[in-house]
Each structure stands twice: as C-alpha cells, then as structure tokens.
C-alpha cells in the first residue's frame, strides 16, 4: 500500500484502541500529540489501557482522576503532571537507565500499539523519526500496530531514524507545531556554577548537557572553548549556540568525528530549524548513545 492509502483520521486511530491494550508513545516532542491529547475521549469505551510514555509534552487530560478505570500510565520520566496524578493510583514510575528502557520494556511485554510523530515522507518514501530515536525504532519494530502522525513542521533528521512507509501500518496527517521547551534564563547562582564547571572542561572535550538553568549557564560559559564535541542523550538549544559560535566542531572526537550525536532533541524552534536536513547531526538509538 502507498502512503496515501495508509492515511487515516484521528477518529479512526482512536477507534483502534481497545480495553487491556498496551500502548507506547514517543519521547518528548516525538509523542503522538493528536492521539494523546484526545485519548481521554474514548475513556467511556475502554478499561485498563496501559500507556507508557517518557517526558510527555501532551496536555495530560487523560491523567484526570475521572479516567482511572480507563487508563494506567507507566512513566519512564516522572514529569510534574505524572507526579501530580500519582495520587489517583493509576500512575507508576518505571525506574530505568535510558539505554535499557526500550529493551527492558520489550522483555516485559511488547506493545500492542505504538503511536508517535515523524517528518513527511521524502521522494523515496522514507519518513524520519525526527526528534527522537531513544527507543522509538525498537517499539515500531516490536508493536503489533504502528500509527505515526506525519507533520510538515517536524525536522527531517539523519542517523538511525529513517523508516520506509511500507513498514508503518497507518498515518495521521497533522500540522501542529513541534512541542518546545521555554528558554530558561540562568540565575546568578547558575552562572557561578556554570563558570566553575567550564573551568574543568578542556578544549577538545566531548559534552553532554541537560535541561535547566545550570546546563544553559554551562553552555554560555563554554563559548570561548575550541573544538568541543557533542555525544549526548539530549541535544539542547544551548548546544546550537556553541556550534554556531565555533566552540563545538567535533574535530577532536574519536567516535563519529565531526558529527553531533544525540538520542533526542528537545528545546526551542531554533534547535529544530538547526537539526532539519542537517547531515552533521546524528539522532542515534538510545541503547547505543547512552551505553556506558
């Protein structure tokens, strides 16, 4: 079947969700926003549906107490909405090392349904998983049914993220903006910590940075360094600034020399514009990038 023959509506996708199903969705911006923002509308028709997510960016309506009989939520990242809903008794935190999250999930039970987001198909029929391949490709391969929300606003990235439309069961055509994180301005304490950390980093070192004021302060303090590299769980907005100012080149890396390697990207629109069709950025599987 062609891509167009596989396109379905949101309502058709939701109708495929049945009681006792196990659903996995993508990490962060790779989450299926349309499905997850509307899944609560089928609560009266289902029971005991398990949703596994990580760093969810959806509205979280399905986390409301009135839906506890319909949905169980397993969270690989215990975000504020999950912590708030934990008191309802249907939310569980699943401790994990990120490089093992997908593998351990499959060892326990494979997903009946995977839902995520992707870029538009190219002229050869390949979509890109775009912002994340932390565990997404593993779940796509293992799931009984796969639904991807195809979105022209999602960046086309390279690495382990290209999948042919023939390997996907259904597509929903979407047009929402890529979920983003607000830029967090470092406070005075963050800046002092960032400056201290920057003193410990030498020219040619390889970086991993995370979310928040301190990582942003570190990135800002590193702009005077030379030939830094990136091999990171999360590609951040601050890393783009380091690349653009010339502090990060990847020239001294011994693995993927000259490439900026991450397992997912989450930040501002400038980050998404930077990684779009950028061959210097590699989004690789979390079991590889984060393998100690």
PDB file of C-alpha atoms in Angstrom:
ATOM      1  CA  UNK A   1       0.000   0.000   0.000  1.00  0.00           C
ATOM      2  CA  UNK A   2       1.118   3.544  -0.721  1.00  0.00           C
ATOM      3  CA  UNK A   3       1.485   6.266   1.892  1.00  0.00           C
ATOM      4  CA  UNK A   4      -1.810   7.881   0.865  1.00  0.00           C
ATOM      5  CA  UNK A   5      -3.630   4.557   1.157  1.00  0.00           C
ATOM      6  CA  UNK A   6      -2.425   4.273   4.765  1.00  0.00           C
ATOM      7  CA  UNK A   7      -3.661   7.701   5.882  1.00  0.00           C
ATOM      8  CA  UNK A   8      -6.474   7.523   8.454  1.00  0.00           C
ATOM      9  CA  UNK A   9      -8.342  10.058  10.574  1.00  0.00           C
ATOM     10  CA  UNK A  10      -7.776  10.716  14.256  1.00  0.00           C
ATOM     11  CA  UNK A  11     -11.181   9.193  14.977  1.00  0.00           C
ATOM     12  CA  UNK A  12     -10.237   6.011  13.123  1.00  0.00           C
ATOM     13  CA  UNK A  13      -6.992   5.794  15.084  1.00  0.00           C
ATOM     14  CA  UNK A  14      -8.753   6.204  18.423  1.00  0.00           C
ATOM     15  CA  UNK A  15     -11.272   3.521  17.476  1.00  0.00           C
ATOM     16  CA  UNK A  16      -8.407   1.014  17.228  1.00  0.00           C
ATOM     17  CA  UNK A  17      -7.656   1.351  20.946  1.00  0.00           C
ATOM     18  CA  UNK A  18      -9.340  -1.428  22.911  1.00  0.00           C
ATOM     19  CA  UNK A  19      -9.508  -2.463  26.565  1.00  0.00           C
ATOM     20  CA  UNK A  20      -6.383  -4.083  28.060  1.00  0.00           C
ATOM     21  CA  UNK A  21      -4.113  -2.820  25.269  1.00  0.00           C
ATOM     22  CA  UNK A  22      -0.514  -1.790  25.910  1.00  0.00           C
ATOM     23  CA  UNK A  23       0.387   1.469  24.160  1.00  0.00           C
ATOM     24  CA  UNK A  24       3.809   3.116  23.912  1.00  0.00           C
ATOM     25  CA  UNK A  25       4.284   6.654  22.621  1.00  0.00           C
ATOM     26  CA  UNK A  26       7.408   8.591  21.663  1.00  0.00           C
ATOM     27  CA  UNK A  27       9.641  10.625  23.956  1.00  0.00           C
ATOM     28  CA  UNK A  28       9.133  14.358  24.348  1.00  0.00           C
ATOM     29  CA  UNK A  29       8.379  16.014  21.026  1.00  0.00           C
ATOM     30  CA  UNK A  30       8.231  12.562  19.363  1.00  0.00           C
ATOM     31  CA  UNK A  31       4.985  11.841  21.206  1.00  0.00           C
ATOM     32  CA  UNK A  32       1.802  11.475  19.140  1.00  0.00           C
ATOM     33  CA  UNK A  33       0.238  14.768  20.201  1.00  0.00           C
ATOM     34  CA  UNK A  34      -3.122  14.375  18.457  1.00  0.00           C
ATOM     35  CA  UNK A  35      -3.771  10.898  19.801  1.00  0.00           C
ATOM     36  CA  UNK A  36      -2.557  11.612  23.329  1.00  0.00           C
ATOM     37  CA  UNK A  37      -4.461  14.910  23.543  1.00  0.00           C
ATOM     38  CA  UNK A  38      -7.701  13.175  22.557  1.00  0.00           C
ATOM     39  CA  UNK A  39      -7.361   9.684  24.021  1.00  0.00           C
ATOM     40  CA  UNK A  40      -9.493  10.702  27.019  1.00  0.00           C
ATOM     41  CA  UNK A  41     -12.487  10.959  24.661  1.00  0.00           C
ATOM     42  CA  UNK A  42     -12.656   7.148  24.424  1.00  0.00           C
ATOM     43  CA  UNK A  43     -12.451   6.614  28.194  1.00  0.00           C
ATOM     44  CA  UNK A  44     -16.082   5.515  28.415  1.00  0.00           C
ATOM     45  CA  UNK A  45     -15.426   2.760  25.859  1.00  0.00           C
ATOM     46  CA  UNK A  46     -12.243   1.174  27.281  1.00  0.00           C
ATOM     47  CA  UNK A  47     -10.801  -0.188  30.515  1.00  0.00           C
ATOM     48  CA  UNK A  48      -7.288  -0.969  31.704  1.00  0.00           C
ATOM     49  CA  UNK A  49      -5.416   0.559  28.769  1.00  0.00           C
ATOM     50  CA  UNK A  50      -1.740   0.941  29.724  1.00  0.00           C
ATOM     51  CA  UNK A  51       0.084   3.958  28.290  1.00  0.00           C
ATOM     52  CA  UNK A  52       3.877   4.072  28.548  1.00  0.00           C
ATOM     53  CA  UNK A  53       5.427   7.474  27.947  1.00  0.00           C
ATOM     54  CA  UNK A  54       8.578   9.465  28.657  1.00  0.00           C
ATOM     55  CA  UNK A  55       8.819  13.221  29.164  1.00  0.00           C
ATOM     56  CA  UNK A  56       5.279  13.696  27.875  1.00  0.00           C
ATOM     57  CA  UNK A  57       4.501  17.008  26.167  1.00  0.00           C
ATOM     58  CA  UNK A  58       0.771  16.308  25.737  1.00  0.00           C
ATOM     59  CA  UNK A  59      -1.959  18.159  27.605  1.00  0.00           C
ATOM     60  CA  UNK A  60      -2.379  15.322  30.094  1.00  0.00           C
ATOM     61  CA  UNK A  61      -6.180  15.370  30.112  1.00  0.00           C
ATOM     62  CA  UNK A  62      -6.144  11.564  30.276  1.00  0.00           C
ATOM     63  CA  UNK A  63      -4.402  11.872  33.665  1.00  0.00           C
ATOM     64  CA  UNK A  64      -7.535  13.244  35.329  1.00  0.00           C
ATOM     65  CA  UNK A  65      -8.953  11.168  38.185  1.00  0.00           C
ATOM     66  CA  UNK A  66     -12.207  10.509  36.330  1.00  0.00           C
ATOM     67  CA  UNK A  67     -10.309   8.328  33.845  1.00  0.00           C
ATOM     68  CA  UNK A  68      -8.560   5.990  36.302  1.00  0.00           C
ATOM     69  CA  UNK A  69     -10.578   2.945  35.235  1.00  0.00           C
ATOM     70  CA  UNK A  70      -9.771   3.533  31.581  1.00  0.00           C
ATOM     71  CA  UNK A  71      -6.038   4.268  31.689  1.00  0.00           C
ATOM     72  CA  UNK A  72      -2.931   3.147  33.551  1.00  0.00           C
ATOM     73  CA  UNK A  73       0.195   5.217  32.965  1.00  0.00           C
ATOM     74  CA  UNK A  74       3.763   3.930  33.179  1.00  0.00           C
ATOM     75  CA  UNK A  75       6.232   6.811  33.084  1.00  0.00           C
ATOM     76  CA  UNK A  76       9.919   6.406  32.286  1.00  0.00           C
ATOM     77  CA  UNK A  77      10.370  10.051  33.321  1.00  0.00           C
ATOM     78  CA  UNK A  78       8.307  11.238  36.268  1.00  0.00           C
ATOM     79  CA  UNK A  79       7.371  14.673  34.976  1.00  0.00           C
ATOM     80  CA  UNK A  80       5.313  17.145  37.066  1.00  0.00           C
ATOM     81  CA  UNK A  81       1.952  16.054  35.532  1.00  0.00           C
ATOM     82  CA  UNK A  82       2.686  12.410  36.380  1.00  0.00           C
ATOM     83  CA  UNK A  83       3.785  13.287  39.911  1.00  0.00           C
ATOM     84  CA  UNK A  84       0.558  15.225  40.418  1.00  0.00           C
ATOM     85  CA  UNK A  85      -1.583  12.356  39.089  1.00  0.00           C
ATOM     86  CA  UNK A  86       0.248   9.688  41.091  1.00  0.00           C
ATOM     87  CA  UNK A  87      -2.186  10.114  43.978  1.00  0.00           C
ATOM     88  CA  UNK A  88      -5.002   8.728  41.799  1.00  0.00           C
ATOM     89  CA  UNK A  89      -3.424   5.269  41.979  1.00  0.00           C
ATOM     90  CA  UNK A  90      -3.090   4.532  38.264  1.00  0.00           C
ATOM     91  CA  UNK A  91       0.303   6.157  37.610  1.00  0.00           C
ATOM     92  CA  UNK A  92       3.592   4.297  38.080  1.00  0.00           C
ATOM     93  CA  UNK A  93       7.169   5.495  37.777  1.00  0.00           C
ATOM     94  CA  UNK A  94       9.350   2.973  35.945  1.00  0.00           C
ATOM     95  CA  UNK A  95      12.992   3.465  37.050  1.00  0.00           C
ATOM     96  CA  UNK A  96      15.413   2.929  34.205  1.00  0.00           C
ATOM     97  CA  UNK A  97      18.705   3.671  32.574  1.00  0.00           C
ATOM     98  CA  UNK A  98      17.704   5.256  29.299  1.00  0.00           C
ATOM     99  CA  UNK A  99      19.809   2.922  27.174  1.00  0.00           C
ATOM    100  CA  UNK A 100      17.911  -0.020  28.695  1.00  0.00           C
ATOM    101  CA  UNK A 101      14.398   1.473  28.793  1.00  0.00           C
ATOM    102  CA  UNK A 102      13.233   0.074  25.474  1.00  0.00           C
ATOM    103  CA  UNK A 103      14.939  -3.288  25.879  1.00  0.00           C
ATOM    104  CA  UNK A 104      13.527  -3.849  29.379  1.00  0.00           C
ATOM    105  CA  UNK A 105      10.051  -2.846  28.216  1.00  0.00           C
ATOM    106  CA  UNK A 106      10.163  -5.423  25.425  1.00  0.00           C
ATOM    107  CA  UNK A 107      11.495  -8.082  27.796  1.00  0.00           C
ATOM    108  CA  UNK A 108       8.424  -7.496  29.977  1.00  0.00           C
ATOM    109  CA  UNK A 109       5.691  -7.102  27.365  1.00  0.00           C
ATOM    110  CA  UNK A 110       5.698  -5.878  23.775  1.00  0.00           C
ATOM    111  CA  UNK A 111       3.375  -3.022  22.788  1.00  0.00           C
ATOM    112  CA  UNK A 112       0.092  -3.742  21.076  1.00  0.00           C
ATOM    113  CA  UNK A 113       0.243  -0.238  19.626  1.00  0.00           C
ATOM    114  CA  UNK A 114       2.999   2.320  19.100  1.00  0.00           C
ATOM    115  CA  UNK A 115       1.998   5.917  18.380  1.00  0.00           C
ATOM    116  CA  UNK A 116       4.492   8.647  17.575  1.00  0.00           C
ATOM    117  CA  UNK A 117       5.376  11.526  15.278  1.00  0.00           C
ATOM    118  CA  UNK A 118       7.536  11.804  12.170  1.00  0.00           C
ATOM    119  CA  UNK A 119       8.510  14.061   9.290  1.00  0.00           C
ATOM    120  CA  UNK A 120       6.812  13.963   5.910  1.00  0.00           C
ATOM    121  CA  UNK A 121       7.837  11.144   3.543  1.00  0.00           C
ATOM    122  CA  UNK A 122      10.640  12.051   1.138  1.00  0.00           C
ATOM    123  CA  UNK A 123      10.705  11.279  -2.590  1.00  0.00           C
ATOM    124  CA  UNK A 124      11.935   7.763  -1.815  1.00  0.00           C
ATOM    125  CA  UNK A 125       9.135   7.004   0.641  1.00  0.00           C
ATOM    126  CA  UNK A 126      11.141   7.377   3.845  1.00  0.00           C
ATOM    127  CA  UNK A 127       9.945   9.264   6.905  1.00  0.00           C
ATOM    128  CA  UNK A 128      12.276  10.442   9.651  1.00  0.00           C
ATOM    129  CA  UNK A 129      11.524   9.810  13.316  1.00  0.00           C
ATOM    130  CA  UNK A 130      12.741  13.393  13.620  1.00  0.00           C
ATOM    131  CA  UNK A 131      13.335  14.472  17.207  1.00  0.00           C
ATOM    132  CA  UNK A 132      13.968  11.123  18.915  1.00  0.00           C
ATOM    133  CA  UNK A 133      15.139   7.564  18.491  1.00  0.00           C
ATOM    134  CA  UNK A 134      15.640   6.896  22.171  1.00  0.00           C
ATOM    135  CA  UNK A 135      13.516   3.746  21.964  1.00  0.00           C
ATOM    136  CA  UNK A 136      11.095   4.592  19.157  1.00  0.00           C
ATOM    137  CA  UNK A 137      12.525   2.376  16.387  1.00  0.00           C
ATOM    138  CA  UNK A 138      12.640  -0.596  18.757  1.00  0.00           C
ATOM    139  CA  UNK A 139       8.973  -0.132  19.593  1.00  0.00           C
ATOM    140  CA  UNK A 140       7.993   0.298  15.956  1.00  0.00           C
ATOM    141  CA  UNK A 141       9.662  -2.990  15.104  1.00  0.00           C
ATOM    142  CA  UNK A 142       8.023  -4.810  18.029  1.00  0.00           C
ATOM    143  CA  UNK A 143       4.492  -3.352  18.070  1.00  0.00           C
ATOM    144  CA  UNK A 144       1.555  -5.173  16.525  1.00  0.00           C
ATOM    145  CA  UNK A 145       0.255  -1.900  15.059  1.00  0.00           C
ATOM    146  CA  UNK A 146       2.114   1.372  14.405  1.00  0.00           C
ATOM    147  CA  UNK A 147       0.489   4.770  13.861  1.00  0.00           C
ATOM    148  CA  UNK A 148       2.631   7.817  13.057  1.00  0.00           C
ATOM    149  CA  UNK A 149       1.451  11.411  12.979  1.00  0.00           C
ATOM    150  CA  UNK A 150       3.095  12.863   9.887  1.00  0.00           C
ATOM    151  CA  UNK A 151       3.799  16.562  10.237  1.00  0.00           C
ATOM    152  CA  UNK A 152       5.447  19.052   7.836  1.00  0.00           C
ATOM    153  CA  UNK A 153       6.652  21.095  10.823  1.00  0.00           C
ATOM    154  CA  UNK A 154       8.841  18.280  12.127  1.00  0.00           C
ATOM    155  CA  UNK A 155      12.529  18.406  11.162  1.00  0.00           C
ATOM    156  CA  UNK A 156      13.962  15.698   8.949  1.00  0.00           C
ATOM    157  CA  UNK A 157      16.945  14.298  10.797  1.00  0.00           C
ATOM    158  CA  UNK A 158      19.538  11.659   9.981  1.00  0.00           C
ATOM    159  CA  UNK A 159      21.102   8.720  11.802  1.00  0.00           C
ATOM    160  CA  UNK A 160      19.052   5.683  12.816  1.00  0.00           C
ATOM    161  CA  UNK A 161      15.760   7.447  12.170  1.00  0.00           C
ATOM    162  CA  UNK A 162      14.801   6.742   8.552  1.00  0.00           C
ATOM    163  CA  UNK A 163      11.887   4.312   8.125  1.00  0.00           C
ATOM    164  CA  UNK A 164      10.111   3.432   4.881  1.00  0.00           C
ATOM    165  CA  UNK A 165       6.356   3.965   4.735  1.00  0.00           C
ATOM    166  CA  UNK A 166       5.915   0.278   3.896  1.00  0.00           C
ATOM    167  CA  UNK A 167       6.975  -0.551   7.475  1.00  0.00           C
ATOM    168  CA  UNK A 168       4.230   1.588   9.061  1.00  0.00           C
ATOM    169  CA  UNK A 169       0.605   0.496   9.357  1.00  0.00           C
ATOM    170  CA  UNK A 170      -1.191   3.848   9.479  1.00  0.00           C
ATOM    171  CA  UNK A 171      -0.523   7.575   9.228  1.00  0.00           C
ATOM    172  CA  UNK A 172      -2.417  10.601  10.517  1.00  0.00           C
ATOM    173  CA  UNK A 173      -1.711  13.881   8.748  1.00  0.00           C
ATOM    174  CA  UNK A 174      -1.055  16.595  11.344  1.00  0.00           C
ATOM    175  CA  UNK A 175       0.043  20.233  11.279  1.00  0.00           C
ATOM    176  CA  UNK A 176       0.766  21.263  14.887  1.00  0.00           C
ATOM    177  CA  UNK A 177       3.977  22.975  15.918  1.00  0.00           C
ATOM    178  CA  UNK A 178       6.772  20.850  17.331  1.00  0.00           C
ATOM    179  CA  UNK A 179       6.417  20.923  21.137  1.00  0.00           C
ATOM    180  CA  UNK A 180       9.168  23.070  22.611  1.00  0.00           C
ATOM    181  CA  UNK A 181      10.741  23.916  25.933  1.00  0.00           C
ATOM    182  CA  UNK A 182      10.873  27.506  27.183  1.00  0.00           C
ATOM    183  CA  UNK A 183      14.332  29.029  27.304  1.00  0.00           C
ATOM    184  CA  UNK A 184      15.353  29.037  30.969  1.00  0.00           C
ATOM    185  CA  UNK A 185      17.470  32.045  31.880  1.00  0.00           C
ATOM    186  CA  UNK A 186      20.247  31.108  34.326  1.00  0.00           C
ATOM    187  CA  UNK A 187      20.121  32.944  37.644  1.00  0.00           C
ATOM    188  CA  UNK A 188      23.181  34.317  39.431  1.00  0.00           C
ATOM    189  CA  UNK A 189      23.859  31.046  41.236  1.00  0.00           C
ATOM    190  CA  UNK A 190      23.504  29.074  37.988  1.00  0.00           C
ATOM    191  CA  UNK A 191      26.015  31.357  36.284  1.00  0.00           C
ATOM    192  CA  UNK A 192      28.578  30.869  39.065  1.00  0.00           C
ATOM    193  CA  UNK A 193      28.189  27.097  38.910  1.00  0.00           C
ATOM    194  CA  UNK A 194      28.364  27.179  35.111  1.00  0.00           C
ATOM    195  CA  UNK A 195      31.574  29.207  35.175  1.00  0.00           C
ATOM    196  CA  UNK A 196      33.157  26.768  37.639  1.00  0.00           C
ATOM    197  CA  UNK A 197      32.188  23.741  35.536  1.00  0.00           C
ATOM    198  CA  UNK A 198      33.512  25.416  32.390  1.00  0.00           C
ATOM    199  CA  UNK A 199      36.936  25.703  34.041  1.00  0.00           C
ATOM    200  CA  UNK A 200      37.038  21.902  34.302  1.00  0.00           C
ATOM    201  CA  UNK A 201      36.333  21.396  30.588  1.00  0.00           C
ATOM    202  CA  UNK A 202      39.273  21.458  28.197  1.00  0.00           C
ATOM    203  CA  UNK A 203      39.459  22.262  24.507  1.00  0.00           C
ATOM    204  CA  UNK A 204      38.564  19.141  22.533  1.00  0.00           C
ATOM    205  CA  UNK A 205      36.422  17.566  25.268  1.00  0.00           C
ATOM    206  CA  UNK A 206      33.069  15.949  24.448  1.00  0.00           C
ATOM    207  CA  UNK A 207      29.880  17.200  26.089  1.00  0.00           C
ATOM    208  CA  UNK A 208      26.541  16.052  27.366  1.00  0.00           C
ATOM    209  CA  UNK A 209      24.138  18.710  28.642  1.00  0.00           C
ATOM    210  CA  UNK A 210      20.610  18.500  30.034  1.00  0.00           C
ATOM    211  CA  UNK A 211      17.593  20.639  30.907  1.00  0.00           C
ATOM    212  CA  UNK A 212      17.531  23.747  33.080  1.00  0.00           C
ATOM    213  CA  UNK A 213      19.345  26.847  34.175  1.00  0.00           C
ATOM    214  CA  UNK A 214      22.666  25.218  35.110  1.00  0.00           C
ATOM    215  CA  UNK A 215      23.197  23.403  31.766  1.00  0.00           C
ATOM    216  CA  UNK A 216      22.311  26.645  29.983  1.00  0.00           C
ATOM    217  CA  UNK A 217      24.831  28.503  32.128  1.00  0.00           C
ATOM    218  CA  UNK A 218      27.492  25.901  31.336  1.00  0.00           C
ATOM    219  CA  UNK A 219      26.806  26.240  27.609  1.00  0.00           C
ATOM    220  CA  UNK A 220      27.103  30.009  27.827  1.00  0.00           C
ATOM    221  CA  UNK A 221      30.404  29.752  29.702  1.00  0.00           C
ATOM    222  CA  UNK A 222      31.898  27.401  27.104  1.00  0.00           C
ATOM    223  CA  UNK A 223      31.721  29.780  24.157  1.00  0.00           C
ATOM    224  CA  UNK A 224      35.420  30.562  24.432  1.00  0.00           C
ATOM    225  CA  UNK A 225      36.485  26.916  24.133  1.00  0.00           C
ATOM    226  CA  UNK A 226      37.780  25.252  20.967  1.00  0.00           C
ATOM    227  CA  UNK A 227      36.932  22.036  19.118  1.00  0.00           C
ATOM    228  CA  UNK A 228      34.469  20.683  21.660  1.00  0.00           C
ATOM    229  CA  UNK A 229      32.375  17.678  20.664  1.00  0.00           C
ATOM    230  CA  UNK A 230      28.814  16.511  21.349  1.00  0.00           C
ATOM    231  CA  UNK A 231      27.774  12.955  22.245  1.00  0.00           C
ATOM    232  CA  UNK A 232      24.697  13.430  24.366  1.00  0.00           C
ATOM    233  CA  UNK A 233      21.414  11.947  25.453  1.00  0.00           C
ATOM    234  CA  UNK A 234      19.625  15.230  24.754  1.00  0.00           C
ATOM    235  CA  UNK A 235      20.520  17.838  22.155  1.00  0.00           C
ATOM    236  CA  UNK A 236      19.671  21.226  23.632  1.00  0.00           C
ATOM    237  CA  UNK A 237      19.148  24.756  22.399  1.00  0.00           C
ATOM    238  CA  UNK A 238      22.376  25.822  24.111  1.00  0.00           C
ATOM    239  CA  UNK A 239      24.354  23.340  22.033  1.00  0.00           C
ATOM    240  CA  UNK A 240      23.239  25.054  18.843  1.00  0.00           C
ATOM    241  CA  UNK A 241      24.735  28.301  20.120  1.00  0.00           C
ATOM    242  CA  UNK A 242      28.024  26.524  20.834  1.00  0.00           C
ATOM    243  CA  UNK A 243      28.103  25.073  17.325  1.00  0.00           C
ATOM    244  CA  UNK A 244      27.248  28.380  15.676  1.00  0.00           C
ATOM    245  CA  UNK A 245      29.904  30.312  17.599  1.00  0.00           C
ATOM    246  CA  UNK A 246      32.561  27.749  16.641  1.00  0.00           C
ATOM    247  CA  UNK A 247      33.234  26.353  20.108  1.00  0.00           C
ATOM    248  CA  UNK A 248      31.877  22.951  19.036  1.00  0.00           C
ATOM    249  CA  UNK A 249      33.350  21.398  15.891  1.00  0.00           C
ATOM    250  CA  UNK A 250      33.682  17.722  16.763  1.00  0.00           C
ATOM    251  CA  UNK A 251      37.138  17.671  15.162  1.00  0.00           C
ATOM    252  CA  UNK A 252      38.786  16.047  18.184  1.00  0.00           C
ATOM    253  CA  UNK A 253      36.201  13.309  18.674  1.00  0.00           C
ATOM    254  CA  UNK A 254      37.427   9.739  18.265  1.00  0.00           C
ATOM    255  CA  UNK A 255      33.891   8.412  17.660  1.00  0.00           C
ATOM    256  CA  UNK A 256      31.723   9.970  14.924  1.00  0.00           C
ATOM    257  CA  UNK A 257      34.322  12.642  14.261  1.00  0.00           C
ATOM    258  CA  UNK A 258      32.789  15.911  13.150  1.00  0.00           C
ATOM    259  CA  UNK A 259      29.249  14.757  13.954  1.00  0.00           C
ATOM    260  CA  UNK A 260      26.941  15.994  16.705  1.00  0.00           C
ATOM    261  CA  UNK A 261      25.399  12.842  18.204  1.00  0.00           C
ATOM    262  CA  UNK A 262      22.227  12.676  20.312  1.00  0.00           C
ATOM    263  CA  UNK A 263      19.405  10.283  21.046  1.00  0.00           C
ATOM    264  CA  UNK A 264      16.748  13.011  21.164  1.00  0.00           C
ATOM    265  CA  UNK A 265      16.396  16.754  20.636  1.00  0.00           C
ATOM    266  CA  UNK A 266      14.180  18.968  22.761  1.00  0.00           C
ATOM    267  CA  UNK A 267      14.339  22.739  23.001  1.00  0.00           C
ATOM    268  CA  UNK A 268      13.324  25.857  21.103  1.00  0.00           C
ATOM    269  CA  UNK A 269      12.379  26.357  17.459  1.00  0.00           C
ATOM    270  CA  UNK A 270      15.930  27.424  16.618  1.00  0.00           C
ATOM    271  CA  UNK A 271      17.101  23.960  17.653  1.00  0.00           C
ATOM    272  CA  UNK A 272      14.523  22.267  15.420  1.00  0.00           C
ATOM    273  CA  UNK A 273      15.466  24.515  12.492  1.00  0.00           C
ATOM    274  CA  UNK A 274      19.139  23.672  13.024  1.00  0.00           C
ATOM    275  CA  UNK A 275      18.714  19.896  13.011  1.00  0.00           C
ATOM    276  CA  UNK A 276      16.390  19.943   9.978  1.00  0.00           C
ATOM    277  CA  UNK A 277      18.147  18.336   6.983  1.00  0.00           C
ATOM    278  CA  UNK A 278      21.492  18.815   8.760  1.00  0.00           C
ATOM    279  CA  UNK A 279      23.889  15.942   7.988  1.00  0.00           C
ATOM    280  CA  UNK A 280      26.222  16.994  10.817  1.00  0.00           C
ATOM    281  CA  UNK A 281      23.564  15.935  13.357  1.00  0.00           C
ATOM    282  CA  UNK A 282      23.016  12.240  14.041  1.00  0.00           C
ATOM    283  CA  UNK A 283      19.997  11.029  16.030  1.00  0.00           C
ATOM    284  CA  UNK A 284      21.004   7.518  17.087  1.00  0.00           C
ATOM    285  CA  UNK A 285      19.332   4.842  19.177  1.00  0.00           C
ATOM    286  CA  UNK A 286      19.450   5.345  22.930  1.00  0.00           C
ATOM    287  CA  UNK A 287      20.756   1.837  23.552  1.00  0.00           C
ATOM    288  CA  UNK A 288      23.873   2.901  21.621  1.00  0.00           C
ATOM    289  CA  UNK A 289      24.331   6.555  22.541  1.00  0.00           C
ATOM    290  CA  UNK A 290      23.802   6.013  26.273  1.00  0.00           C
ATOM    291  CA  UNK A 291      25.547   2.662  26.561  1.00  0.00           C
ATOM    292  CA  UNK A 292      28.152   3.189  29.303  1.00  0.00           C
TER     293      UNK A 292
END
